[in-house]
């Protein structure tokens, strides 16, 4: 009822509270935060919005999120840019090794480095700050995929020294589906085109990235409640708990000769997400047994270099559930 009044005079102004809470949690200015519907939208604003000429190179990894890679592949077809995807060992060796792989792959054509803060596969945390510092020294723009990082562990986006940071708030922040944000370093706003049109007057204003027409403000307003929920837990405690849960199942599976742990457990390289592969057993069969016999859902994730089962406990996962999962895997593997 009364949509003009409700949207323009009541809901729109209140969304500023959500932006402010996101900005405060991320440690950046509210004039560098655009609310989006998810990470895909946030990251694609940056990926499509940058002026890149034929031959300009984007450097990323072959374990970045498929949709984000497809976005660059479309620019390869449409704009003639070059996409280079580096590979890295699984489990990862060290932050030094990951840094060196990026540093060695940079060429005079590299204009953008795109990387995950934490991957959605093995849950590997990258040395984002070091890579962004190296990129900045060479005049290379950095786009960081924070889809799984934000609110999984405490993050100060301004400490990362990146140009763009994209997040889905419906993941680890537990906000409703259809909420996310894009951080854009102030000095990069002007040169970046919005996905939907913006006026010239808005060129240097972060709000140009939010203009999508009529939108469901209720989703955005709920971000405030979700952030408050996380603050009540405490992000340090949340991260510590998630690390504990991952270590707990890892410890119970690591001695099974049919299991190969694919994450590096060094605390600054992993948080709640972990992954394992199987030696001499079919992961699809284990996956089916876990669903059909134990009602346990895990993510079976193939990749050209390895196939693993991703395990993602959250704050609502109990220690008993973790132990039941580990027992189920060890029991099923006796006959697979
Ligand atoms: C690393 C990573 N990036 C981006 C996305 C895209 O997130 P969304 O589907 O919420 O846009 C995902 C989704 O799982 C992801 O894991």
Short mmCIF file of C-alpha atoms and ligand atoms in Angstrom, two decimals:
data_model
loop_
_atom_site.label_atom_id
_atom_site.label_comp_id
_atom_site.label_asym_id
_atom_site.label_seq_id
_atom_site.Cartn_x
_atom_site.Cartn_y
_atom_site.Cartn_z
CA UNK A 1 0.00 0.00 0.00
CA UNK A 2 1.22 3.51 -0.78
CA UNK A 3 4.32 2.18 -2.60
CA UNK A 4 5.77 5.57 -3.53
CA UNK A 5 5.66 6.83 0.03
CA UNK A 6 6.77 3.52 1.55
CA UNK A 7 9.69 2.89 -0.80
CA UNK A 8 11.02 6.39 -1.19
CA UNK A 9 10.32 7.95 2.19
CA UNK A 10 10.43 5.01 4.59
CA UNK A 11 12.40 2.03 3.30
CA UNK A 12 15.13 3.66 1.19
CA UNK A 13 16.45 5.88 4.01
CA UNK A 14 16.52 2.93 6.40
CA UNK A 15 18.72 0.91 4.02
CA UNK A 16 21.48 3.37 4.91
CA UNK A 17 21.63 1.68 8.34
CA UNK A 18 22.40 -1.65 6.65
CA UNK A 19 25.13 -0.04 4.51
CA UNK A 20 26.61 1.57 7.60
CA UNK A 21 26.65 -1.69 9.57
CA UNK A 22 28.29 -3.52 6.67
CA UNK A 23 30.87 -0.74 6.29
CA UNK A 24 31.65 -0.75 10.03
CA UNK A 25 32.02 -4.55 10.10
CA UNK A 26 34.23 -4.44 7.01
CA UNK A 27 36.33 -1.58 8.40
CA UNK A 28 35.75 0.71 5.39
CA UNK A 29 33.80 3.87 4.61
CA UNK A 30 30.09 3.71 3.80
CA UNK A 31 30.90 5.66 0.63
CA UNK A 32 32.90 2.63 -0.57
CA UNK A 33 30.12 0.05 -0.01
CA UNK A 34 27.39 -0.82 -2.51
CA UNK A 35 24.72 -3.32 -1.45
CA UNK A 36 24.15 -6.01 -4.07
CA UNK A 37 22.07 -9.18 -4.31
CA UNK A 38 25.03 -11.54 -4.01
CA UNK A 39 28.76 -11.97 -4.73
CA UNK A 40 28.11 -12.79 -8.37
CA UNK A 41 26.54 -9.38 -8.90
CA UNK A 42 29.18 -7.63 -6.79
CA UNK A 43 32.13 -9.25 -8.54
CA UNK A 44 30.64 -8.96 -12.02
CA UNK A 45 30.22 -5.21 -11.52
CA UNK A 46 34.02 -5.09 -11.20
CA UNK A 47 34.74 -7.75 -13.81
CA UNK A 48 32.56 -6.18 -16.52
CA UNK A 49 32.98 -2.60 -15.34
CA UNK A 50 36.71 -2.22 -15.86
CA UNK A 51 37.96 -0.81 -19.15
CA UNK A 52 40.09 -3.59 -20.64
CA UNK A 53 41.50 -3.58 -24.19
CA UNK A 54 42.17 -6.58 -26.43
CA UNK A 55 45.32 -8.29 -25.15
CA UNK A 56 44.97 -6.99 -21.58
CA UNK A 57 45.47 -9.91 -19.21
CA UNK A 58 43.50 -11.05 -16.18
CA UNK A 59 45.44 -13.35 -13.86
CA UNK A 60 43.53 -15.75 -11.62
CA UNK A 61 43.58 -19.39 -10.52
CA UNK A 62 41.91 -22.48 -11.91
CA UNK A 63 40.18 -22.96 -8.52
CA UNK A 64 38.36 -19.66 -8.52
CA UNK A 65 34.56 -19.78 -8.58
CA UNK A 66 33.34 -21.13 -11.96
CA UNK A 67 30.87 -18.30 -12.53
CA UNK A 68 33.58 -15.70 -12.02
CA UNK A 69 35.84 -17.53 -14.49
CA UNK A 70 32.95 -17.73 -17.00
CA UNK A 71 32.57 -13.95 -16.68
CA UNK A 72 36.14 -13.43 -17.85
CA UNK A 73 35.72 -16.10 -20.54
CA UNK A 74 32.81 -14.05 -21.89
CA UNK A 75 35.08 -10.97 -21.98
CA UNK A 76 37.69 -13.08 -23.82
CA UNK A 77 35.06 -13.84 -26.50
CA UNK A 78 33.56 -10.36 -26.57
CA UNK A 79 36.49 -8.01 -25.92
CA UNK A 80 39.55 -10.11 -26.82
CA UNK A 81 41.12 -9.92 -23.35
CA UNK A 82 43.49 -12.67 -22.19
CA UNK A 83 42.68 -14.93 -19.22
CA UNK A 84 45.49 -16.77 -17.41
CA UNK A 85 44.61 -19.31 -14.72
CA UNK A 86 47.43 -20.51 -12.50
CA UNK A 87 47.36 -23.93 -10.88
CA UNK A 88 48.54 -24.73 -7.35
CA UNK A 89 49.07 -27.98 -5.41
CA UNK A 90 46.30 -29.56 -3.32
CA UNK A 91 46.82 -29.56 -0.41
CA UNK A 92 48.46 -26.14 -0.76
CA UNK A 93 52.09 -25.99 0.36
CA UNK A 94 52.36 -22.55 2.00
CA UNK A 95 51.42 -18.90 1.65
CA UNK A 96 54.91 -18.26 0.25
CA UNK A 97 54.28 -20.77 -2.51
CA UNK A 98 50.87 -19.25 -3.38
CA UNK A 99 52.37 -15.75 -3.43
CA UNK A 100 55.29 -16.86 -5.63
CA UNK A 101 52.94 -18.48 -8.13
CA UNK A 102 51.06 -15.21 -8.59
CA UNK A 103 54.23 -13.08 -8.63
CA UNK A 104 55.91 -15.30 -11.25
CA UNK A 105 52.84 -15.34 -13.51
CA UNK A 106 52.57 -11.54 -13.80
CA UNK A 107 53.45 -10.21 -17.27
CA UNK A 108 53.62 -6.66 -18.67
CA UNK A 109 50.06 -7.28 -20.01
CA UNK A 110 48.60 -8.15 -16.58
CA UNK A 111 46.01 -5.51 -15.71
CA UNK A 112 43.90 -7.40 -13.15
CA UNK A 113 44.58 -10.03 -10.50
CA UNK A 114 41.41 -11.84 -9.37
CA UNK A 115 41.60 -14.21 -6.42
CA UNK A 116 39.54 -15.83 -3.70
CA UNK A 117 40.06 -14.79 -0.11
CA UNK A 118 39.00 -18.36 0.74
CA UNK A 119 38.19 -20.89 -1.96
CA UNK A 120 34.83 -22.65 -2.06
CA UNK A 121 36.56 -26.01 -2.64
CA UNK A 122 39.30 -26.92 -0.14
CA UNK A 123 38.61 -23.78 1.92
CA UNK A 124 42.11 -22.46 1.28
CA UNK A 125 42.78 -18.93 2.59
CA UNK A 126 45.08 -16.94 0.31
CA UNK A 127 47.75 -14.42 1.40
CA UNK A 128 45.57 -11.64 0.04
CA UNK A 129 47.43 -8.66 1.53
CA UNK A 130 50.81 -9.75 0.12
CA UNK A 131 49.38 -10.40 -3.33
CA UNK A 132 47.52 -7.06 -3.34
CA UNK A 133 50.66 -5.17 -2.24
CA UNK A 134 52.65 -6.81 -5.04
CA UNK A 135 49.89 -5.96 -7.54
CA UNK A 136 49.63 -2.35 -6.38
CA UNK A 137 53.39 -1.86 -6.74
CA UNK A 138 53.03 -2.93 -10.40
CA UNK A 139 49.88 -0.86 -11.07
CA UNK A 140 47.67 -3.98 -11.29
CA UNK A 141 44.03 -3.83 -10.13
CA UNK A 142 42.93 -6.45 -7.57
CA UNK A 143 39.49 -8.05 -7.32
CA UNK A 144 39.05 -10.25 -4.26
CA UNK A 145 36.24 -12.82 -4.07
CA UNK A 146 35.18 -12.69 -0.43
CA UNK A 147 31.99 -14.75 -0.94
CA UNK A 148 32.96 -17.32 1.69
CA UNK A 149 35.32 -15.23 3.79
CA UNK A 150 33.20 -12.43 5.18
CA UNK A 151 31.86 -13.37 8.64
CA UNK A 152 33.46 -16.81 8.51
CA UNK A 153 36.39 -15.10 10.25
CA UNK A 154 37.04 -11.45 11.18
CA UNK A 155 38.05 -9.35 8.19
CA UNK A 156 39.11 -5.76 7.85
CA UNK A 157 38.75 -5.09 4.13
CA UNK A 158 40.87 -1.92 4.22
CA UNK A 159 43.78 -3.99 5.68
CA UNK A 160 43.71 -6.19 2.57
CA UNK A 161 44.72 -3.30 0.28
CA UNK A 162 42.50 -4.59 -2.54
CA UNK A 163 40.61 -2.48 -5.11
CA UNK A 164 37.39 -4.53 -5.11
CA UNK A 165 35.95 -7.01 -2.59
CA UNK A 166 32.72 -8.92 -3.30
CA UNK A 167 30.61 -10.74 -0.71
CA UNK A 168 27.39 -12.76 -0.37
CA UNK A 169 25.80 -11.89 2.96
CA UNK A 170 23.49 -14.93 2.71
CA UNK A 171 26.48 -17.20 3.26
CA UNK A 172 28.44 -16.82 6.52
CA UNK A 173 26.67 -13.65 7.71
CA UNK A 174 23.34 -15.58 7.66
CA UNK A 175 21.39 -12.68 6.10
CA UNK A 176 18.47 -13.57 3.78
CA UNK A 177 19.15 -14.98 0.31
CA UNK A 178 19.58 -12.06 -2.06
CA UNK A 179 21.98 -9.94 0.00
CA UNK A 180 25.61 -9.06 -0.67
CA UNK A 181 27.94 -6.14 -1.08
CA UNK A 182 30.74 -4.76 -3.18
CA UNK A 183 33.58 -2.73 -1.71
CA UNK A 184 35.27 -0.40 -4.19
CA UNK A 185 38.38 1.55 -3.25
CA UNK A 186 37.35 5.21 -3.51
CA UNK A 187 39.91 6.05 -6.19
CA UNK A 188 38.60 3.22 -8.43
CA UNK A 189 34.91 4.20 -8.41
CA UNK A 190 35.10 6.72 -11.23
CA UNK A 191 36.83 4.48 -13.77
CA UNK A 192 34.45 1.54 -13.15
CA UNK A 193 31.24 1.28 -15.18
CA UNK A 194 28.09 0.10 -13.33
CA UNK A 195 26.34 -3.04 -14.64
CA UNK A 196 23.14 -1.04 -15.11
CA UNK A 197 23.24 2.54 -16.32
CA UNK A 198 24.35 5.43 -14.14
CA UNK A 199 24.33 9.17 -14.90
CA UNK A 200 27.51 11.16 -15.49
CA UNK A 201 26.74 13.10 -12.32
CA UNK A 202 27.08 9.80 -10.42
CA UNK A 203 30.43 8.85 -11.98
CA UNK A 204 32.44 9.07 -8.78
CA UNK A 205 29.63 7.98 -6.43
CA UNK A 206 29.42 4.40 -5.08
CA UNK A 207 25.58 4.44 -5.28
CA UNK A 208 25.79 4.15 -9.08
CA UNK A 209 26.48 0.43 -8.57
CA UNK A 210 23.20 -0.06 -6.69
CA UNK A 211 20.80 1.26 -9.34
CA UNK A 212 18.83 -1.81 -10.44
CA UNK A 213 15.29 -0.39 -10.38
CA UNK A 214 12.72 -1.38 -7.77
CA UNK A 215 14.28 -3.83 -5.33
CA UNK A 216 13.15 -5.79 -2.25
CA UNK A 217 14.29 -3.48 0.58
CA UNK A 218 13.19 -6.01 3.22
CA UNK A 219 16.16 -8.25 2.37
CA UNK A 220 18.61 -5.40 2.79
CA UNK A 221 17.01 -4.20 6.02
CA UNK A 222 17.43 -7.69 7.53
CA UNK A 223 21.20 -7.39 7.11
CA UNK A 224 21.23 -5.36 10.34
CA UNK A 225 19.71 -8.24 12.33
CA UNK A 226 22.14 -10.74 10.80
CA UNK A 227 25.16 -8.62 11.65
CA UNK A 228 23.90 -8.14 15.20
CA UNK A 229 23.51 -11.92 15.51
CA UNK A 230 27.14 -12.39 14.46
CA UNK A 231 28.34 -9.68 16.81
CA UNK A 232 26.56 -11.36 19.68
CA UNK A 233 28.51 -14.55 18.97
CA UNK A 234 31.73 -12.62 18.29
CA UNK A 235 33.54 -13.24 15.01
CA UNK A 236 36.76 -14.32 16.76
CA UNK A 237 34.84 -16.97 18.70
CA UNK A 238 32.92 -18.00 15.59
CA UNK A 239 36.14 -18.54 13.62
CA UNK A 240 37.72 -20.43 16.50
CA UNK A 241 34.69 -22.72 16.76
CA UNK A 242 34.65 -23.36 13.00
CA UNK A 243 38.36 -24.22 13.03
CA UNK A 244 37.76 -26.57 15.96
CA UNK A 245 34.94 -28.39 14.16
CA UNK A 246 37.03 -28.84 11.00
CA UNK A 247 39.98 -30.13 13.03
CA UNK A 248 37.68 -32.51 14.91
CA UNK A 249 36.50 -34.43 11.84
CA UNK A 250 39.92 -34.15 10.20
CA UNK A 251 41.56 -35.84 13.19
CA UNK A 252 39.10 -38.74 13.00
CA UNK A 253 39.50 -39.31 9.26
CA UNK A 254 43.18 -38.54 8.66
CA UNK A 255 44.43 -41.95 9.86
CA UNK A 256 42.10 -43.85 7.51
CA UNK A 257 44.31 -45.08 4.62
CA UNK A 258 41.43 -44.54 2.17
CA UNK A 259 41.20 -40.82 3.08
CA UNK A 260 43.41 -38.05 1.77
CA UNK A 261 42.92 -34.69 3.52
CA UNK A 262 43.06 -31.92 0.91
CA UNK A 263 43.16 -28.81 3.09
CA UNK A 264 46.25 -27.37 4.72
CA UNK A 265 45.37 -27.08 8.42
CA UNK A 266 47.75 -24.20 9.19
CA UNK A 267 45.44 -21.76 11.03
CA UNK A 268 45.97 -18.85 8.63
CA UNK A 269 45.31 -21.15 5.64
CA UNK A 270 42.00 -22.71 6.73
CA UNK A 271 38.91 -21.95 8.80
CA UNK A 272 35.62 -23.91 8.81
CA UNK A 273 35.73 -25.44 5.33
CA UNK A 274 37.73 -28.59 4.65
CA UNK A 275 37.90 -31.27 1.98
CA UNK A 276 39.02 -34.84 1.55
CA UNK A 277 39.57 -37.19 -1.38
CA UNK A 278 39.47 -40.97 -1.45
CA UNK A 279 42.28 -43.41 -2.22
CA UNK A 280 40.95 -46.40 -4.14
CA UNK A 281 37.24 -45.84 -3.37
CA UNK A 282 34.50 -44.13 -5.36
CA UNK A 283 33.52 -40.77 -3.79
CA UNK A 284 30.13 -40.85 -5.57
CA UNK A 285 29.31 -44.12 -3.75
CA UNK A 286 30.35 -42.67 -0.39
CA UNK A 287 28.27 -39.58 -1.12
CA UNK A 288 25.20 -41.71 -1.86
CA UNK A 289 25.72 -43.84 1.27
CA UNK A 290 26.03 -40.72 3.43
CA UNK A 291 22.76 -39.35 2.04
CA UNK A 292 20.74 -42.56 1.87
CA UNK A 293 21.86 -44.34 5.03
CA UNK A 294 22.92 -41.49 7.31
CA UNK A 295 21.02 -38.42 6.03
CA UNK A 296 24.29 -36.51 5.90
CA UNK A 297 24.78 -34.07 3.05
CA UNK A 298 28.25 -33.10 1.89
CA UNK A 299 29.36 -31.50 -1.39
CA UNK A 300 30.99 -33.83 -3.90
CA UNK A 301 33.07 -31.50 -6.06
CA UNK A 302 34.86 -32.64 -9.19
CA UNK A 303 37.69 -30.60 -10.73
CA UNK A 304 40.02 -31.30 -13.62
CA UNK A 305 42.91 -31.87 -11.17
CA UNK A 306 41.21 -33.69 -8.26
CA UNK A 307 37.81 -34.66 -6.88
CA UNK A 308 37.00 -34.03 -3.25
CA UNK A 309 34.18 -34.00 -0.75
CA UNK A 310 33.76 -30.58 0.81
CA UNK A 311 32.69 -30.49 4.45
CA UNK A 312 31.18 -27.28 5.79
CA UNK A 313 30.02 -27.23 9.39
CA UNK A 314 28.54 -24.01 10.72
CA UNK A 315 27.81 -22.52 14.13
CA UNK A 316 24.69 -24.67 14.45
CA UNK A 317 26.63 -27.92 13.86
CA UNK A 318 27.12 -29.85 17.09
CA UNK A 319 30.18 -31.82 18.15
CA UNK A 320 27.95 -34.93 18.21
CA UNK A 321 27.02 -34.35 14.56
CA UNK A 322 30.68 -33.99 13.59
CA UNK A 323 31.51 -37.26 15.35
CA UNK A 324 28.53 -39.03 13.73
CA UNK A 325 29.72 -37.84 10.32
CA UNK A 326 33.30 -39.06 10.91
CA UNK A 327 32.02 -42.42 12.18
CA UNK A 328 29.75 -42.79 9.17
CA UNK A 329 32.61 -42.15 6.73
CA UNK A 330 34.95 -44.59 8.49
CA UNK A 331 32.21 -47.25 8.62
CA UNK A 332 31.20 -46.88 4.96
CA UNK A 333 34.81 -46.92 3.75
CA UNK A 334 35.26 -50.45 5.18
CA UNK A 335 33.08 -51.80 2.38
CA UNK A 336 33.67 -49.32 -0.47
C1 LIG B 1 34.03 -18.43 -3.98
C2 LIG B 1 32.66 -18.04 -4.46
N1 LIG B 1 32.52 -16.92 -5.19
C3 LIG B 1 31.32 -16.50 -5.64
C4 LIG B 1 30.18 -17.21 -5.36
C5 LIG B 1 28.87 -16.72 -5.88
O1 LIG B 1 28.01 -16.48 -4.83
P1 LIG B 1 26.46 -16.15 -5.12
O2 LIG B 1 25.90 -17.35 -5.80
O3 LIG B 1 25.90 -15.91 -3.77
O4 LIG B 1 26.45 -14.98 -6.01
C6 LIG B 1 30.27 -18.39 -4.61
C7 LIG B 1 29.07 -19.20 -4.32
O5 LIG B 1 29.11 -20.25 -3.78
C8 LIG B 1 31.54 -18.80 -4.15
O6 LIG B 1 31.67 -19.92 -3.42
#
